Amino acid sequence: MSWYTAHILTIITFLPLLGAVVIAFLGRERTASIRWVALLLSLLTFLISVCLYWRFDPQRAGMQFSEFVPWMIIPPVNYHLGVDGLSSLMVLLTAFLTPLCVLLSWNSITSRSKEFFMFLLVLETGSLGVFVSLDLLLFFGFWEVMLIPMYFLIGIWGHERRVYAAIKFVLFTMVGSSLMLVGIIFLYNLTGSFDFPRVLDHLAGLSVMSPQAERWLFLAFFIAFAIKVPLFPFHTWLPDAHVEAPSAGSVILAGVLLKMGTYGMLRFCLPLFPGASREFAPVVCVLAIVGIIYGALVAMVQPDLKKLVAYSSVAHMGFCVLGIFVFQPEAMEGAIYQIFSHGVSTGALFMLVGMLYERRHTRLISEFGGLATSVPVYSTFFLIVTLSSLGLPLLNGFVGEFLIIVGSFHAQAAYAAFAAAGVVLAAVYLLWMYQRVFYGEITNDKNRALPDCDFREKLILAVVVIVIIAMGVYPQPFLRRMDGTVNSLILRIERHSTVITDRRELGVGNRKLGVEAGYPIPHSQSPTPTPPQPTAHCLLPASSPGGGR
Amino acid sequence: MITLQSLDMMRILPEIVLSVFAVFIMVLEPFVGDAHKKLLGWTALLGVLVAGVSITQLSSRPWPGMGSAFGGAVAADEFSSYFILLFLFVSALVILGSMDYLERDHEQHGEFYALVLLGTVGMCFMAASTDLIMIFLGLEISSIATYVLAGYRRGDRLSNEASLKYFLLGSFATAFFLYGIAFVYGLTGTTNLLGASARLGTAAEWTAFARFALILMFVGLAFKLSTAPFQIWAPDVYQGAPAPVTAFLSVGPKAAAFAVLLRVFLGSFSSASAFTFWVLWISAALTMCVGNLGALWQSNVKRLLAYSSIAHAGYVLVGVTAGGSRGISAVMYYLVAYALMNVGAFILIAYLAGAGERLVQVDDYKGLASTRPVVAACLAVLLLSLAGFPATAGFLGKFYLFRAAIHSHLIGLTILALLNSVVSVFYYFKIIVAMYIQEGKTETSEAAVPWPVRAALAICVAGVFYLGLAPNTFVGLSTLATMPLLK
């Protein structure tokens, strides 16, 4: 294996940081070179991550491109990186959005652009680090460190209430993550390791953790991620952060940072605590559905375009969480697909709103009307992105939502019914918004002479729209790469409930005996999965894994 | 009983070196012209260096440097060496940070450095003593030096107030400590820790009197630790004292008191741990909350950091409560991390305050990032480390403390501590917001950063990252240093 392939994850993760260091040495007044360095480095990162995704072997379950370097002795933190079907997609998404954000901020950031691009690149390194770390403490480190550049992006270049929004964002996240840190240390004391695969191995022995402890640990991790997603009762920081952030900040926030929540659930909550995940699944699903409906209803009445998009994020992320917690292979794949496609479409919506704001310095829907005649190119792009966000077939949003609804129908028809209602509501608020902003007569004279998209903006939007259409028409390359990961996850959860069932049938009270009787939990996909038995313990009727599409 | 052997002298060599240099500086003072007073500072620094070299030389060999001296009154062991090195390090940083400060404020006198050295001698004795009377002497030596230092800006009312307050409350607290010693002596007939703990016996044999003695000693130490409810003096004193002295006060005596706490409560009198556990638990919880909540409302940077250092004492107490080798080594690691970030921050504040310490409000830091990007970045790193962000010493330090706490099943206390550190993010970010986000009048001291301050800052910032990213060496050292206590 060449040096390049062996260290591809390190290269991807730290290239942006290298860019930030280079920018640090450039003079404050050399704005042009600062922008170009930022653009080139983030583009290079994107190209390498495309290579990574291309080379990713869909046939193999488990981690690929692993890197392992021993680091600290106490705590035994190791520099352990690796990607599977889930994280490689997240890496691709992050690397895709950052160069677009650099382009988006090309002219709009006028003050202190040096710091802006530095923070943007540091943020990219932090986010990539979160997705590729396989060491719990390393993961936590990236997770926390990433808050600092985001804090500054909102706090320095945001709008009027930026300081309040920035600190609210940081404090919300930190409350969650400090609980997670307790959970991580507890797990470490239990298993003696921070290495994620090793912790997973340890926990496979059922005797390690009492159900009580598992429940608390699940909650410690889950709340941290739920705040990030954000799941319904924890969402209040999101509208503030989104509205106050500069456009690029909103794009990264919606496109990358929210994804860390769902990523964390898939990566840590489900495989580490399969029992507790099953136990809490009904509650989580209901919260997700409440989020879908609530987000849609609140979005409908927003007078501010950006707030509308922010609340639509709450609804869309509700779909992702629902897809994860119904434990159906197709729903889970749909959720992962939706995570990616939400990043692209909502990111694009924020870009579009940002472009409009640059022209008019307002985002109030009532200020607009009839824009389709004054800025036709812009309106067309906006329409395509809106349609993708509301889930029109042949565009990216449809694939994920469809899979999620199909999957949740298998699990619980009521979930599917409510989620489908959410899709309808999405159409209502998005189309109504589009109609008010773009159709009809031009009522406000300021809107008559608006300049249409320039080359830079067309470039950004064209790239996004191509991706939107490609993902809608031909999702297979993406879905194929998740198969292994999703199946082994589902299997792990279902196996867990099988073990408990068998143990109960045998009348074995002691958890230890269950392990000795030979029911280890598989870490990778086994060729013939045993169909799980529905029990009172697992509240969801389970279908055989892999039988989805 | 006491025979003055050369071996005994060798085992307190660092203290002797420091005292000799302190006296030498005072003798030298009248002979040095006003223009060359800085020379005294360099002499003091040399003294610290010589003391540091002597202790590393002595403790690197098993003989003759290590062992008990003066009939069991003082012990030169891994534990004391670790702490003495920490004190020497802190006083070196403080001397580096104060030379130009004193010059700027026209307060350049030899006593300052002599007092810093003598204060350090007292702290060294606190860490090295194995006899309660010796501990008390060390406490008094360091206290008296620091009382004077706190009032060093004679023309400043706040500084005078600080000194008087510190002196009155401090002597009251040491009286408590002495009273506790008297009780122990009355019960056991000895002040030697080894003898006393042997006579006090197992957990079941602890009488109410013995417990009362322990409480009295804890109160005396709690004052130095500035743990709630004995923290009232700290904000006033830290605010009033000259900023480099505050750097010294907030780290040195605190670390020394922790050394005593570890040696007496977790080492010698560990048989009473079932009883001391709750005392420590309650005071840890209270101290964290009082410190962090108090800091939220502060607009004076020195006062804000004073409350923050109260909170940090609370975090360290979590480690003391956890106990065991994990707890003790976590405490020792954290104290080094805390020394780096707090001394660094106060030295920066001393520099930024300008002549007469005028600019010490959070608002005075507005726009600092645009006018002085490097200084602002250094302060931001130190503050982020205090807040406990990963990749800094503050994170790993807290990590070790909480790991020990969770290992001892103190989950509730750990969650409380973590929520407290979330609260702390709010006020640390207040300073960062002022520096980076708010546009300011930027009336900062225009003087270029003097290079001793630069050196001290570079050491602090590099140390913060070193301890945060490559902790192996220091974890090894701090684990080694717990050995004498757990024998």
Tab-separated table of C-alpha atoms in Angstrom, chain A residues 7-146:
chain	number	residue	atom	x	y	z
A	7	HIS	CA	-2.595	8.004	5.164
A	8	ILE	CA	-5.422	9.232	2.991
A	9	LEU	CA	-7.647	10.028	5.972
A	10	THR	CA	-4.956	12.015	7.719
A	11	ILE	CA	-4.318	13.917	4.514
A	12	ILE	CA	-7.984	14.709	4.044
A	13	THR	CA	-8.475	15.747	7.636
A	14	PHE	CA	-5.464	17.989	7.996
A	15	LEU	CA	-5.172	19.548	4.540
A	16	PRO	CA	-7.635	22.312	5.495
A	17	LEU	CA	-5.667	22.965	8.671
A	18	LEU	CA	-2.561	23.324	6.545
A	19	GLY	CA	-4.453	25.901	4.519
A	20	ALA	CA	-5.336	27.780	7.712
A	21	VAL	CA	-1.685	27.804	8.748
A	22	VAL	CA	-0.645	29.120	5.335
A	23	ILE	CA	-3.266	31.851	5.587
A	24	ALA	CA	-2.027	32.744	9.049
A	25	PHE	CA	1.295	33.686	7.508
A	26	LEU	CA	-0.251	35.787	4.748
A	27	GLY	CA	-0.614	39.475	5.310
A	28	ARG	CA	-4.002	40.806	6.321
A	29	GLU	CA	-4.334	42.962	3.195
A	30	ARG	CA	-3.656	40.164	0.708
A	31	THR	CA	-7.324	39.204	0.516
A	32	ALA	CA	-7.103	37.724	-2.951
A	33	SER	CA	-4.375	35.241	-2.141
A	34	ILE	CA	-6.101	34.340	1.128
A	35	ARG	CA	-9.275	33.427	-0.750
A	36	TRP	CA	-7.400	31.475	-3.359
A	37	VAL	CA	-5.455	29.485	-0.779
A	38	ALA	CA	-8.698	28.655	0.996
A	39	LEU	CA	-10.386	27.655	-2.242
A	40	LEU	CA	-7.518	25.569	-3.562
A	41	LEU	CA	-6.913	23.702	-0.332
A	42	SER	CA	-10.592	22.952	0.183
A	43	LEU	CA	-10.938	21.874	-3.454
A	44	LEU	CA	-7.948	19.601	-3.096
A	45	THR	CA	-9.501	18.117	0.024
A	46	PHE	CA	-12.685	17.529	-1.921
A	47	LEU	CA	-10.855	15.825	-4.782
A	48	ILE	CA	-9.020	13.496	-2.431
A	49	SER	CA	-12.229	12.658	-0.629
A	50	VAL	CA	-13.842	11.816	-3.963
A	51	CYS	CA	-10.927	9.441	-4.537
A	52	LEU	CA	-11.553	8.002	-1.098
A	53	TYR	CA	-15.213	7.466	-1.840
A	54	TRP	CA	-14.416	5.993	-5.217
A	55	ARG	CA	-11.934	3.529	-3.798
A	56	PHE	CA	-14.199	2.566	-0.934
A	57	ASP	CA	-14.997	-1.120	-1.289
A	58	PRO	CA	-18.746	-1.664	-0.870
A	59	GLN	CA	-18.280	-5.421	-0.555
A	60	ARG	CA	-16.412	-5.178	2.708
A	61	ALA	CA	-18.247	-4.476	5.928
A	62	GLY	CA	-16.204	-2.833	8.638
A	63	MET	CA	-13.684	-0.071	8.627
A	64	GLN	CA	-11.501	0.775	5.669
A	65	PHE	CA	-8.442	2.975	5.209
A	66	SER	CA	-7.696	2.524	8.902
A	67	GLU	CA	-4.794	4.302	10.469
A	68	PHE	CA	-3.538	3.485	13.899
A	69	VAL	CA	-0.777	5.289	15.759
A	70	PRO	CA	-0.331	4.810	19.508
A	71	TRP	CA	-0.410	8.124	21.293
A	72	MET	CA	-1.018	8.600	24.991
A	73	ILE	CA	-0.498	5.912	27.597
A	74	ILE	CA	-2.874	7.221	30.246
A	75	PRO	CA	-5.532	7.786	28.994
A	76	PRO	CA	-4.887	5.203	26.282
A	77	VAL	CA	-5.828	7.479	23.441
A	78	ASN	CA	-4.688	6.332	20.048
A	79	TYR	CA	-4.727	8.113	16.772
A	80	HIS	CA	-7.177	5.702	15.188
A	81	LEU	CA	-8.951	6.711	12.012
A	82	GLY	CA	-11.122	4.745	9.637
A	83	VAL	CA	-14.216	5.056	7.507
A	84	ASP	CA	-17.131	2.818	6.687
A	85	GLY	CA	-20.091	3.324	4.386
A	86	LEU	CA	-21.523	5.929	6.715
A	87	SER	CA	-18.556	8.076	7.559
A	88	SER	CA	-17.088	8.064	4.048
A	89	LEU	CA	-20.305	9.699	2.895
A	90	MET	CA	-20.075	12.290	5.663
A	91	VAL	CA	-16.494	13.048	4.682
A	92	LEU	CA	-17.593	13.529	1.105
A	93	LEU	CA	-20.409	15.843	2.177
A	94	THR	CA	-18.156	18.000	4.342
A	95	ALA	CA	-15.473	18.239	1.698
A	96	PHE	CA	-18.091	19.053	-0.929
A	97	LEU	CA	-19.715	21.889	0.986
A	98	THR	CA	-16.590	23.694	2.170
A	99	PRO	CA	-15.250	24.872	-1.221
A	100	LEU	CA	-18.767	26.025	-2.040
A	101	CYS	CA	-18.796	28.014	1.182
A	102	VAL	CA	-15.470	29.573	0.301
A	103	LEU	CA	-16.886	30.601	-3.057
A	104	LEU	CA	-20.075	31.814	-1.445
A	105	SER	CA	-18.124	34.073	0.916
A	106	TRP	CA	-15.821	35.301	-1.854
A	107	ASN	CA	-17.191	38.844	-1.874
A	108	SER	CA	-19.673	38.881	0.962
A	109	ILE	CA	-17.068	38.758	3.724
A	110	THR	CA	-15.529	42.186	3.690
A	111	SER	CA	-14.124	42.620	7.168
A	112	ARG	CA	-11.387	40.433	8.611
A	113	SER	CA	-11.499	37.969	5.751
A	114	LYS	CA	-8.202	36.439	6.840
A	115	GLU	CA	-9.684	35.179	10.094
A	116	PHE	CA	-12.882	34.151	8.365
A	117	PHE	CA	-11.215	31.769	5.953
A	118	MET	CA	-8.905	30.473	8.665
A	119	PHE	CA	-11.843	29.623	10.886
A	120	LEU	CA	-13.711	28.074	7.977
A	121	LEU	CA	-10.794	25.767	7.212
A	122	VAL	CA	-10.209	24.901	10.866
A	123	LEU	CA	-13.899	24.091	11.085
A	124	GLU	CA	-13.548	21.739	8.148
A	125	THR	CA	-10.670	19.930	9.814
A	126	GLY	CA	-12.680	19.640	13.010
A	127	SER	CA	-15.732	18.257	11.251
A	128	LEU	CA	-13.747	15.796	9.168
A	129	GLY	CA	-11.982	14.703	12.329
A	130	VAL	CA	-15.312	13.983	14.002
A	131	PHE	CA	-16.331	11.734	11.121
A	132	VAL	CA	-13.125	9.753	10.745
A	133	SER	CA	-12.091	9.218	14.391
A	134	LEU	CA	-12.441	5.722	15.732
A	135	ASP	CA	-11.172	6.571	19.165
A	136	LEU	CA	-13.807	7.824	21.557
A	137	LEU	CA	-11.646	10.484	23.143
A	138	LEU	CA	-10.204	11.605	19.830
A	139	PHE	CA	-13.764	11.879	18.563
A	140	PHE	CA	-14.691	13.912	21.599
A	141	GLY	CA	-11.701	16.165	21.085
A	142	PHE	CA	-12.673	17.015	17.529
A	143	TRP	CA	-16.297	17.368	18.583
A	144	GLU	CA	-15.445	20.035	21.150
A	145	VAL	CA	-12.661	21.819	19.315
A	146	MET	CA	-14.913	22.307	16.320
